[in-house]
Amino acid sequence: MKITKVETFQVDWSGEGLPGGQDRPAGRKGPRSAFVRIETDDGMFGMGEASPMQGGLASLVIIAQDMAPALIGADPLDHAILLDTLMHKCIKLGPEGAMTGALAALDTALWDLKGKALGQPIYKLLGGAWRKQMPCYASIGGNAWRTVDEVLAVVERRVEKEKPAAVKIRWDGDRTKQDVDIVGDIRKAAAVRKLLGDDFVLGFDANNGYSIGGATRVGRALEDLGYTWFEEPVQHYHISAMGEVAQRLDITVSAGEQTYTLQGLKDLINAGVRMVQPDITKMGGITGLMQCAAIAHAHGVELVPHQTQPSLGHLANLHVLSTLIHLSKPVELADGWERAGAIFENPSEPKNGLFTVPDAPGLGAVFDQSELQRRSVPISI
């Protein structure tokens, strides 16, 4: 079996160029995902997904220009050697960010291909699933801009629709500013607690919004309100500051969605963070997330991956999480997850608050090929 083709393309979720797409202002692109498709000489293919920041365009260009030529003619089962070679070939692009997103997409595609070649779901190739169903948590963004009543309305709507095991309220504020509305933020957190009751599991994602002092003040309030975790309270690149906040507070401080290397994850843990959240579309794909799981297990910290992509990245994440013996939190279900349903004949969506891991070979995705083709935007170099 040899690789014969590597395709890179975006998937347009918004309808640009599709019926209804004309309603958006001219020149504005809607949300897009970044996909890669690896084909072999026996007609098989595997697919993967890169981090979608700015549509994942930078990662797709790196794959198309710098990585794909080296994969043509290679044996896809030489998976680890191929990707380690590509990482070192492209290391001067920077060991974090677009390059690691590119590797994550290729890694997932190769696992998908391997599973299909061997007739097994990926979780079997990883050693088996401890659980086939996992509860979700509703990750609800945009609350920096909402009033208290607006926050409560969207939380109530999501809980009623999705029946999650937990809720995380996200701020998504202006990262050039800190400590903008600490009193208002605490007021919103208190209102959500009152709405959902004392026993409901809650998380608070500050999206890097506070100084060390501001984060400490908010964290103390969240402890009093019974919140379970406090995500990225300070800027992610200030690792020592993140660790200082984590060590000051009793509430679990989490971070890592913007960590791209195993070494970076180790640094977070060494600083004092006790819940790490690497993202499978940024952190080496399935192989990278399994390595993160080993590091977290070795240090006795929680692994709760960040995952906001509702299609291939989500499926890959489910396969990995099913294999972890100690899965301490539900699986993230972010805003707009319904958007991916159009391209799948078997969309992965929560049923009564539970995700089910697919049993079909590879990732288990079955595509509506005509819809996928209709929404695809090729990336050519």
mmCIF file of C-alpha atoms in Angstrom:
data_model
loop_
_atom_site.group_PDB
_atom_site.id
_atom_site.type_symbol
_atom_site.label_atom_id
_atom_site.label_comp_id
_atom_site.label_asym_id
_atom_site.label_seq_id
_atom_site.Cartn_x
_atom_site.Cartn_y
_atom_site.Cartn_z
ATOM 1 C CA MET A 1 0.000 0.000 0.000
ATOM 2 C CA LYS A 2 1.447 3.343 -1.099
ATOM 3 C CA ILE A 3 0.220 6.925 -0.772
ATOM 4 C CA THR A 4 -0.736 8.313 -4.178
ATOM 5 C CA LYS A 5 -2.496 11.587 -3.382
ATOM 6 C CA VAL A 6 -2.793 14.173 -0.597
ATOM 7 C CA GLU A 7 -5.607 16.692 -0.960
ATOM 8 C CA THR A 8 -6.119 19.790 1.174
ATOM 9 C CA PHE A 9 -9.401 21.684 1.269
ATOM 10 C CA GLN A 10 -11.661 23.779 3.431
ATOM 11 C CA VAL A 11 -15.280 22.960 4.179
ATOM 12 C CA ASP A 12 -17.564 25.980 4.149
ATOM 13 C CA TRP A 13 -20.192 25.724 6.886
ATOM 14 C CA SER A 14 -21.778 29.091 6.293
ATOM 15 C CA GLY A 15 -23.082 28.697 2.769
ATOM 16 C CA GLU A 16 -20.704 30.960 0.865
ATOM 17 C CA GLY A 17 -21.378 30.130 -2.763
ATOM 18 C CA LEU A 18 -24.296 27.998 -1.598
ATOM 19 C CA PRO A 19 -28.003 28.733 -1.423
ATOM 20 C CA GLY A 20 -28.460 31.455 1.203
ATOM 21 C CA GLY A 21 -24.797 32.460 1.155
ATOM 22 C CA GLN A 22 -25.693 35.666 -0.652
ATOM 23 C CA ASP A 23 -27.214 36.970 2.581
ATOM 24 C CA ARG A 24 -23.777 37.591 4.081
ATOM 25 C CA PRO A 25 -22.017 40.921 3.404
ATOM 26 C CA ALA A 26 -19.761 40.881 0.346
ATOM 27 C CA GLY A 27 -16.153 39.908 0.988
ATOM 28 C CA ARG A 28 -16.824 38.210 4.331
ATOM 29 C CA LYS A 29 -16.089 34.533 4.616
ATOM 30 C CA GLY A 30 -18.053 32.404 7.012
ATOM 31 C CA PRO A 31 -16.664 29.680 9.274
ATOM 32 C CA ARG A 32 -14.588 27.014 7.545
ATOM 33 C CA SER A 33 -12.913 23.803 8.639
ATOM 34 C CA ALA A 34 -9.545 22.559 7.377
ATOM 35 C CA PHE A 35 -9.517 18.980 6.015
ATOM 36 C CA VAL A 36 -6.894 16.716 4.469
ATOM 37 C CA ARG A 37 -7.556 13.530 2.473
ATOM 38 C CA ILE A 38 -4.851 10.899 1.933
ATOM 39 C CA GLU A 39 -5.430 8.305 -0.810
ATOM 40 C CA THR A 40 -3.560 5.069 -1.547
ATOM 41 C CA ASP A 41 -2.975 2.957 -4.631
ATOM 42 C CA ASP A 42 -5.580 0.412 -3.543
ATOM 43 C CA GLY A 43 -8.358 3.015 -3.550
ATOM 44 C CA MET A 44 -8.552 3.571 0.214
ATOM 45 C CA PHE A 45 -8.490 6.986 1.853
ATOM 46 C CA GLY A 46 -8.203 8.564 5.285
ATOM 47 C CA MET A 47 -9.245 12.030 6.407
ATOM 48 C CA GLY A 48 -8.079 14.394 9.111
ATOM 49 C CA GLU A 49 -8.664 17.914 10.384
ATOM 50 C CA ALA A 50 -6.371 20.789 11.323
ATOM 51 C CA SER A 51 -7.067 23.578 13.787
ATOM 52 C CA PRO A 52 -9.589 25.905 12.108
ATOM 53 C CA MET A 53 -8.140 29.249 13.142
ATOM 54 C CA GLN A 54 -8.555 31.567 10.124
ATOM 55 C CA GLY A 55 -10.057 28.563 8.374
ATOM 56 C CA GLY A 56 -6.921 26.514 8.941
ATOM 57 C CA LEU A 57 -5.519 28.007 5.761
ATOM 58 C CA ALA A 58 -1.932 28.279 6.998
ATOM 59 C CA SER A 59 -1.841 24.598 8.003
ATOM 60 C CA LEU A 60 -3.342 23.510 4.678
ATOM 61 C CA VAL A 61 -0.766 25.502 2.720
ATOM 62 C CA ILE A 62 2.041 23.918 4.741
ATOM 63 C CA ILE A 63 0.648 20.459 3.988
ATOM 64 C CA ALA A 64 0.177 21.151 0.283
ATOM 65 C CA GLN A 65 3.513 22.872 -0.280
ATOM 66 C CA ASP A 66 5.942 21.370 2.224
ATOM 67 C CA MET A 67 4.560 18.033 3.412
ATOM 68 C CA ALA A 68 2.461 16.335 0.734
ATOM 69 C CA PRO A 69 5.335 15.849 -1.773
ATOM 70 C CA ALA A 70 7.294 13.869 0.826
ATOM 71 C CA LEU A 71 4.331 11.525 1.447
ATOM 72 C CA ILE A 72 3.717 10.482 -2.157
ATOM 73 C CA GLY A 73 4.918 6.924 -2.680
ATOM 74 C CA ALA A 74 5.365 6.259 1.042
ATOM 75 C CA ASP A 75 3.822 3.391 2.996
ATOM 76 C CA PRO A 76 1.114 4.931 5.225
ATOM 77 C CA LEU A 77 1.836 2.317 7.887
ATOM 78 C CA ASP A 78 5.238 3.976 8.372
ATOM 79 C CA HIS A 79 3.091 6.574 10.109
ATOM 80 C CA ALA A 80 5.343 7.672 12.974
ATOM 81 C CA ILE A 81 8.500 7.858 10.863
ATOM 82 C CA LEU A 82 6.742 9.904 8.195
ATOM 83 C CA LEU A 83 5.368 12.489 10.624
ATOM 84 C CA ASP A 84 8.504 12.796 12.729
ATOM 85 C CA THR A 85 10.472 13.349 9.516
ATOM 86 C CA LEU A 86 8.031 16.043 8.392
ATOM 87 C CA MET A 87 8.154 17.766 11.783
ATOM 88 C CA HIS A 88 11.924 18.088 11.622
ATOM 89 C CA LYS A 89 11.845 19.017 7.943
ATOM 90 C CA CYS A 90 9.505 21.931 8.711
ATOM 91 C CA ILE A 91 10.780 22.819 12.182
ATOM 92 C CA LYS A 92 11.968 26.287 11.111
ATOM 93 C CA LEU A 93 8.377 27.240 10.392
ATOM 94 C CA GLY A 94 8.041 27.192 14.173
ATOM 95 C CA PRO A 95 7.402 24.197 16.433
ATOM 96 C CA GLU A 96 3.988 25.541 17.469
ATOM 97 C CA GLY A 97 0.878 26.708 15.648
ATOM 98 C CA ALA A 98 0.197 26.155 11.961
ATOM 99 C CA MET A 99 2.885 23.527 11.515
ATOM 100 C CA THR A 100 1.666 21.347 14.380
ATOM 101 C CA GLY A 101 -1.903 21.802 13.148
ATOM 102 C CA ALA A 102 -0.779 20.438 9.790
ATOM 103 C CA LEU A 103 0.833 17.422 11.445
ATOM 104 C CA ALA A 104 -2.313 16.847 13.527
ATOM 105 C CA ALA A 105 -4.451 16.660 10.384
ATOM 106 C CA LEU A 106 -2.065 14.226 8.688
ATOM 107 C CA ASP A 107 -1.812 12.074 11.800
ATOM 108 C CA THR A 108 -5.584 11.696 12.101
ATOM 109 C CA ALA A 109 -5.899 10.933 8.380
ATOM 110 C CA LEU A 110 -3.257 8.204 8.667
ATOM 111 C CA TRP A 111 -5.036 6.663 11.670
ATOM 112 C CA ASP A 112 -8.306 6.754 9.732
ATOM 113 C CA LEU A 113 -6.609 5.053 6.793
ATOM 114 C CA LYS A 114 -4.960 2.465 9.045
ATOM 115 C CA GLY A 115 -8.266 1.604 10.676
ATOM 116 C CA LYS A 116 -9.919 1.119 7.301
ATOM 117 C CA ALA A 117 -7.033 -1.005 6.028
ATOM 118 C CA LEU A 118 -7.248 -3.277 9.073
ATOM 119 C CA GLY A 119 -11.051 -3.205 9.310
ATOM 120 C CA GLN A 120 -11.041 -1.834 12.864
ATOM 121 C CA PRO A 121 -12.264 1.336 14.597
ATOM 122 C CA ILE A 122 -9.412 3.491 15.840
ATOM 123 C CA TYR A 123 -10.212 2.882 19.508
ATOM 124 C CA LYS A 124 -9.481 -0.828 18.943
ATOM 125 C CA LEU A 125 -6.087 -0.008 17.465
ATOM 126 C CA LEU A 126 -5.359 2.150 20.520
ATOM 127 C CA GLY A 127 -6.007 -0.764 22.875
ATOM 128 C CA GLY A 128 -9.769 -0.819 23.347
ATOM 129 C CA ALA A 129 -12.498 1.331 24.859
ATOM 130 C CA TRP A 130 -13.250 1.536 28.570
ATOM 131 C CA ARG A 131 -16.559 3.117 27.601
ATOM 132 C CA LYS A 132 -18.503 3.446 24.339
ATOM 133 C CA GLN A 133 -20.700 6.299 25.532
ATOM 134 C CA MET A 134 -19.550 9.543 27.122
ATOM 135 C CA PRO A 135 -21.546 12.463 28.544
ATOM 136 C CA CYS A 136 -21.131 15.906 27.017
ATOM 137 C CA TYR A 137 -20.772 19.323 28.571
ATOM 138 C CA ALA A 138 -22.255 22.414 26.933
ATOM 139 C CA SER A 139 -19.502 24.935 26.179
ATOM 140 C CA ILE A 140 -21.289 28.277 25.801
ATOM 141 C CA GLY A 141 -19.318 31.215 24.419
ATOM 142 C CA GLY A 142 -19.778 34.932 23.933
ATOM 143 C CA ASN A 143 -20.773 35.835 27.481
ATOM 144 C CA ALA A 144 -18.487 38.855 27.770
ATOM 145 C CA TRP A 145 -20.900 40.721 25.525
ATOM 146 C CA ARG A 146 -24.176 39.509 27.060
ATOM 147 C CA THR A 147 -26.247 40.884 29.893
ATOM 148 C CA VAL A 148 -27.027 38.626 32.839
ATOM 149 C CA ASP A 149 -30.478 37.877 31.429
ATOM 150 C CA GLU A 150 -29.023 37.059 28.004
ATOM 151 C CA VAL A 151 -26.509 34.665 29.571
ATOM 152 C CA LEU A 152 -29.280 32.900 31.449
ATOM 153 C CA ALA A 153 -31.433 32.634 28.318
ATOM 154 C CA VAL A 154 -28.731 30.936 26.232
ATOM 155 C CA VAL A 155 -27.699 28.614 29.082
ATOM 156 C CA GLU A 156 -31.275 27.552 29.686
ATOM 157 C CA ARG A 157 -31.815 26.917 25.973
ATOM 158 C CA ARG A 158 -28.675 24.794 25.616
ATOM 159 C CA VAL A 159 -29.384 22.739 28.733
ATOM 160 C CA GLU A 160 -32.930 22.031 27.616
ATOM 161 C CA LYS A 161 -31.827 21.029 24.108
ATOM 162 C CA GLU A 162 -28.633 19.062 24.813
ATOM 163 C CA LYS A 163 -29.172 17.654 28.313
ATOM 164 C CA PRO A 164 -25.492 18.040 29.195
ATOM 165 C CA ALA A 165 -23.833 16.656 32.304
ATOM 166 C CA ALA A 166 -22.133 20.026 32.865
ATOM 167 C CA VAL A 167 -22.023 23.588 31.524
ATOM 168 C CA LYS A 168 -19.007 25.786 30.879
ATOM 169 C CA ILE A 169 -19.619 29.488 30.373
ATOM 170 C CA ARG A 170 -16.992 31.159 28.182
ATOM 171 C CA TRP A 171 -16.135 34.842 27.946
ATOM 172 C CA ASP A 172 -14.412 35.206 24.529
ATOM 173 C CA GLY A 173 -13.569 38.794 25.360
ATOM 174 C CA ASP A 174 -10.991 41.235 23.987
ATOM 175 C CA ARG A 175 -7.603 39.684 24.756
ATOM 176 C CA THR A 176 -5.854 43.039 24.584
ATOM 177 C CA LYS A 177 -7.638 44.037 27.799
ATOM 178 C CA GLN A 178 -7.594 42.581 31.316
ATOM 179 C CA ASP A 179 -9.946 42.737 34.285
ATOM 180 C CA VAL A 180 -12.589 44.583 32.236
ATOM 181 C CA ASP A 181 -15.653 43.760 34.346
ATOM 182 C CA ILE A 182 -14.783 41.540 37.290
ATOM 183 C CA VAL A 183 -17.913 42.463 39.265
ATOM 184 C CA GLY A 184 -20.120 41.787 36.232
ATOM 185 C CA ASP A 185 -18.391 38.499 35.481
ATOM 186 C CA ILE A 186 -18.960 37.257 39.020
ATOM 187 C CA ARG A 187 -22.575 38.396 38.831
ATOM 188 C CA LYS A 188 -23.111 36.309 35.670
ATOM 189 C CA ALA A 189 -21.433 33.278 37.254
ATOM 190 C CA ALA A 190 -23.685 33.600 40.316
ATOM 191 C CA ALA A 191 -26.808 33.884 38.160
ATOM 192 C CA VAL A 192 -25.946 30.687 36.255
ATOM 193 C CA ARG A 193 -25.393 28.852 39.541
ATOM 194 C CA LYS A 194 -28.787 30.013 40.805
ATOM 195 C CA LEU A 195 -30.466 28.988 37.533
ATOM 196 C CA LEU A 196 -29.052 25.449 37.437
ATOM 197 C CA GLY A 197 -28.955 24.679 41.145
ATOM 198 C CA ASP A 198 -26.286 23.815 43.662
ATOM 199 C CA ASP A 199 -25.525 20.320 42.340
ATOM 200 C CA PHE A 200 -25.030 21.102 38.654
ATOM 201 C CA VAL A 201 -21.390 20.835 37.472
ATOM 202 C CA LEU A 202 -20.140 24.201 36.196
ATOM 203 C CA GLY A 203 -16.950 25.476 34.596
ATOM 204 C CA PHE A 204 -15.839 29.066 33.896
ATOM 205 C CA ASP A 205 -13.581 29.860 30.911
ATOM 206 C CA ALA A 206 -11.979 33.293 31.241
ATOM 207 C CA ASN A 207 -10.296 33.063 27.825
ATOM 208 C CA ASN A 208 -7.122 34.694 29.162
ATOM 209 C CA GLY A 209 -9.060 37.680 30.495
ATOM 210 C CA TYR A 210 -7.502 38.495 33.872
ATOM 211 C CA SER A 211 -4.338 39.617 35.601
ATOM 212 C CA ILE A 212 -3.018 37.388 38.377
ATOM 213 C CA GLY A 213 -4.813 39.519 40.953
ATOM 214 C CA GLY A 214 -8.037 39.644 38.959
ATOM 215 C CA ALA A 215 -7.959 35.901 38.375
ATOM 216 C CA THR A 216 -7.435 35.274 42.070
ATOM 217 C CA ARG A 217 -10.429 37.428 42.955
ATOM 218 C CA VAL A 218 -12.696 35.743 40.408
ATOM 219 C CA GLY A 219 -11.385 32.305 41.350
ATOM 220 C CA ARG A 220 -12.242 32.858 45.009
ATOM 221 C CA ALA A 221 -15.782 33.830 44.012
ATOM 222 C CA LEU A 222 -16.085 30.744 41.818
ATOM 223 C CA GLU A 223 -14.979 28.578 44.745
ATOM 224 C CA ASP A 224 -17.727 30.066 46.890
ATOM 225 C CA LEU A 225 -20.230 29.401 44.091
ATOM 226 C CA GLY A 226 -19.152 25.767 43.814
ATOM 227 C CA TYR A 227 -17.716 25.903 40.293
ATOM 228 C CA THR A 228 -15.641 22.858 39.369
ATOM 229 C CA TRP A 229 -12.969 24.347 37.115
ATOM 230 C CA PHE A 230 -11.558 27.732 36.059
ATOM 231 C CA GLU A 231 -10.123 27.724 32.535
ATOM 232 C CA GLU A 232 -7.279 29.903 31.220
ATOM 233 C CA PRO A 233 -7.650 32.709 33.777
ATOM 234 C CA VAL A 234 -4.543 34.566 32.530
ATOM 235 C CA GLN A 235 -2.743 34.835 29.202
ATOM 236 C CA HIS A 236 -1.781 31.354 28.040
ATOM 237 C CA TYR A 237 1.790 32.372 27.171
ATOM 238 C CA HIS A 238 2.488 33.413 30.792
ATOM 239 C CA ILE A 239 3.002 29.869 32.012
ATOM 240 C CA SER A 240 4.428 30.857 35.378
ATOM 241 C CA ALA A 241 1.477 33.208 35.962
ATOM 242 C CA MET A 242 -0.970 30.421 35.093
ATOM 243 C CA GLY A 243 0.815 28.203 37.579
ATOM 244 C CA GLU A 244 0.784 30.886 40.255
ATOM 245 C CA VAL A 245 -2.984 31.301 39.956
ATOM 246 C CA ALA A 246 -3.426 27.514 40.021
ATOM 247 C CA GLN A 247 -1.420 27.255 43.231
ATOM 248 C CA ARG A 248 -3.202 30.158 44.924
ATOM 249 C CA LEU A 249 -6.683 28.701 44.397
ATOM 250 C CA ASP A 250 -8.505 25.592 45.564
ATOM 251 C CA ILE A 251 -10.655 25.451 42.418
ATOM 252 C CA THR A 252 -9.045 23.415 39.637
ATOM 253 C CA VAL A 253 -7.317 25.738 37.175
ATOM 254 C CA SER A 254 -7.115 24.366 33.628
ATOM 255 C CA ALA A 255 -5.099 25.386 30.560
ATOM 256 C CA GLY A 256 -3.507 23.944 27.458
ATOM 257 C CA GLU A 257 -5.818 24.486 24.502
ATOM 258 C CA GLN A 258 -3.148 26.771 23.055
ATOM 259 C CA THR A 259 -0.298 24.403 23.829
ATOM 260 C CA TYR A 260 1.130 22.714 20.754
ATOM 261 C CA THR A 261 3.997 20.525 21.987
ATOM 262 C CA LEU A 262 4.539 17.858 24.603
ATOM 263 C CA GLN A 263 7.281 20.012 26.086
ATOM 264 C CA GLY A 264 4.816 22.898 26.465
ATOM 265 C CA LEU A 265 2.344 20.611 28.195
ATOM 266 C CA LYS A 266 5.054 19.448 30.594
ATOM 267 C CA ASP A 267 5.893 23.080 31.394
ATOM 268 C CA LEU A 268 2.241 23.808 32.295
ATOM 269 C CA ILE A 269 2.108 20.823 34.616
ATOM 270 C CA ASN A 270 5.437 21.724 36.225
ATOM 271 C CA ALA A 271 4.109 25.259 36.821
ATOM 272 C CA GLY A 272 1.205 23.865 38.854
ATOM 273 C CA VAL A 273 -1.705 23.415 36.430
ATOM 274 C CA ARG A 274 -3.644 20.282 37.392
ATOM 275 C CA MET A 275 -6.107 19.995 34.497
ATOM 276 C CA VAL A 276 -4.648 20.137 30.987
ATOM 277 C CA GLN A 277 -6.687 20.709 27.833
ATOM 278 C CA PRO A 278 -4.684 20.066 24.652
ATOM 279 C CA ASP A 279 -6.656 20.054 21.397
ATOM 280 C CA ILE A 280 -6.366 17.075 19.042
ATOM 281 C CA THR A 281 -6.455 19.355 15.964
ATOM 282 C CA LYS A 282 -3.427 21.295 17.262
ATOM 283 C CA MET A 283 -1.459 18.814 19.357
ATOM 284 C CA GLY A 284 -0.255 16.061 17.038
ATOM 285 C CA GLY A 285 -3.616 14.492 16.263
ATOM 286 C CA ILE A 286 -4.474 11.107 17.744
ATOM 287 C CA THR A 287 -0.842 10.168 18.365
ATOM 288 C CA GLY A 288 -0.164 13.493 20.075
ATOM 289 C CA LEU A 289 -3.231 13.305 22.296
ATOM 290 C CA MET A 290 -2.347 9.765 23.384
ATOM 291 C CA GLN A 291 1.107 11.050 24.324
ATOM 292 C CA CYS A 292 -0.534 13.877 26.273
ATOM 293 C CA ALA A 293 -2.652 11.297 28.081
ATOM 294 C CA ALA A 294 0.484 9.409 29.106
ATOM 295 C CA ILE A 295 2.136 12.578 30.414
ATOM 296 C CA ALA A 296 -0.995 13.582 32.341
ATOM 297 C CA HIS A 297 -1.334 10.091 33.815
ATOM 298 C CA ALA A 298 2.324 10.060 34.849
ATOM 299 C CA HIS A 299 1.895 13.382 36.689
ATOM 300 C CA GLY A 300 -1.500 12.600 38.203
ATOM 301 C CA VAL A 301 -3.272 15.498 36.496
ATOM 302 C CA GLU A 302 -6.602 15.518 34.659
ATOM 303 C CA LEU A 303 -6.696 15.372 30.856
ATOM 304 C CA VAL A 304 -9.816 17.132 29.552
ATOM 305 C CA PRO A 305 -9.182 17.966 25.885
ATOM 306 C CA HIS A 306 -10.376 21.170 24.307
ATOM 307 C CA GLN A 307 -12.397 20.266 21.200
ATOM 308 C CA THR A 308 -14.709 22.675 19.421
ATOM 309 C CA GLN A 309 -14.777 21.082 15.948
ATOM 310 C CA PRO A 310 -17.961 19.074 15.369
ATOM 311 C CA SER A 311 -16.714 16.784 12.609
ATOM 312 C CA LEU A 312 -13.440 14.875 12.136
ATOM 313 C CA GLY A 313 -11.621 16.404 15.098
ATOM 314 C CA HIS A 314 -14.572 15.540 17.291
ATOM 315 C CA LEU A 315 -14.640 11.905 16.130
ATOM 316 C CA ALA A 316 -10.896 11.543 16.650
ATOM 317 C CA ASN A 317 -11.276 13.007 20.144
ATOM 318 C CA LEU A 318 -14.015 10.498 21.028
ATOM 319 C CA HIS A 319 -11.860 7.555 19.984
ATOM 320 C CA VAL A 320 -8.987 8.698 22.203
ATOM 321 C CA LEU A 321 -11.147 9.566 25.214
ATOM 322 C CA SER A 322 -12.873 6.185 25.098
ATOM 323 C CA THR A 323 -9.518 4.500 25.782
ATOM 324 C CA LEU A 324 -8.621 6.481 28.921
ATOM 325 C CA ILE A 325 -9.104 4.623 32.173
ATOM 326 C CA HIS A 326 -9.616 7.789 34.238
ATOM 327 C CA LEU A 327 -11.873 10.149 32.295
ATOM 328 C CA SER A 328 -12.829 12.750 34.862
ATOM 329 C CA LYS A 329 -14.944 15.233 32.880
ATOM 330 C CA PRO A 330 -17.554 15.153 30.098
ATOM 331 C CA VAL A 331 -16.683 15.765 26.437
ATOM 332 C CA GLU A 332 -16.867 19.337 25.152
ATOM 333 C CA LEU A 333 -19.849 20.285 22.981
ATOM 334 C CA ALA A 334 -19.247 23.801 21.704
ATOM 335 C CA ASP A 335 -21.419 26.394 20.033
ATOM 336 C CA GLY A 336 -22.648 25.698 16.514
ATOM 337 C CA TRP A 337 -22.067 21.946 16.612
ATOM 338 C CA GLU A 338 -25.079 21.379 14.357
ATOM 339 C CA ARG A 339 -23.243 22.885 11.378
ATOM 340 C CA ALA A 340 -21.394 19.672 10.506
ATOM 341 C CA GLY A 341 -24.495 17.536 10.198
ATOM 342 C CA ALA A 342 -24.947 18.403 6.529
ATOM 343 C CA ILE A 343 -21.872 16.521 5.290
ATOM 344 C CA PHE A 344 -22.385 13.288 7.248
ATOM 345 C CA GLU A 345 -24.836 10.478 6.807
ATOM 346 C CA ASN A 346 -24.076 9.580 10.438
ATOM 347 C CA PRO A 347 -23.413 12.887 12.230
ATOM 348 C CA SER A 348 -22.025 12.475 15.737
ATOM 349 C CA GLU A 349 -24.439 14.335 17.946
ATOM 350 C CA PRO A 350 -25.421 13.873 21.573
ATOM 351 C CA LYS A 351 -28.469 11.747 22.327
ATOM 352 C CA ASN A 352 -29.848 12.408 25.794
ATOM 353 C CA GLY A 353 -26.567 14.067 26.671
ATOM 354 C CA LEU A 354 -24.373 11.165 25.505
ATOM 355 C CA PHE A 355 -21.920 10.735 22.632
ATOM 356 C CA THR A 356 -21.412 7.242 21.191
ATOM 357 C CA VAL A 357 -18.067 6.198 19.710
ATOM 358 C CA PRO A 358 -18.480 4.814 16.148
ATOM 359 C CA ASP A 359 -17.759 1.124 15.565
ATOM 360 C CA ALA A 360 -17.048 1.388 11.827
ATOM 361 C CA PRO A 361 -13.405 1.092 10.654
ATOM 362 C CA GLY A 362 -11.195 4.132 11.102
ATOM 363 C CA LEU A 363 -12.870 7.253 12.446
ATOM 364 C CA GLY A 364 -16.260 5.840 11.498
ATOM 365 C CA ALA A 365 -17.369 8.841 9.448
ATOM 366 C CA VAL A 366 -19.797 8.211 6.599
ATOM 367 C CA PHE A 367 -20.038 11.216 4.283
ATOM 368 C CA ASP A 368 -22.769 12.607 2.122
ATOM 369 C CA GLN A 369 -20.345 12.891 -0.774
ATOM 370 C CA SER A 370 -22.437 15.287 -2.830
ATOM 371 C CA GLU A 371 -22.840 17.695 0.097
ATOM 372 C CA LEU A 372 -19.167 17.429 1.027
ATOM 373 C CA GLN A 373 -18.201 18.188 -2.550
ATOM 374 C CA ARG A 374 -20.600 21.113 -2.690
ATOM 375 C CA ARG A 375 -19.077 22.702 0.409
ATOM 376 C CA SER A 376 -15.437 21.971 -0.405
ATOM 377 C CA VAL A 377 -13.034 24.798 -1.219
ATOM 378 C CA PRO A 378 -9.800 23.332 -2.687
ATOM 379 C CA ILE A 379 -6.452 24.697 -1.553
ATOM 380 C CA SER A 380 -3.961 24.517 -4.401
ATOM 381 C CA ILE A 381 -0.374 25.757 -4.492
#
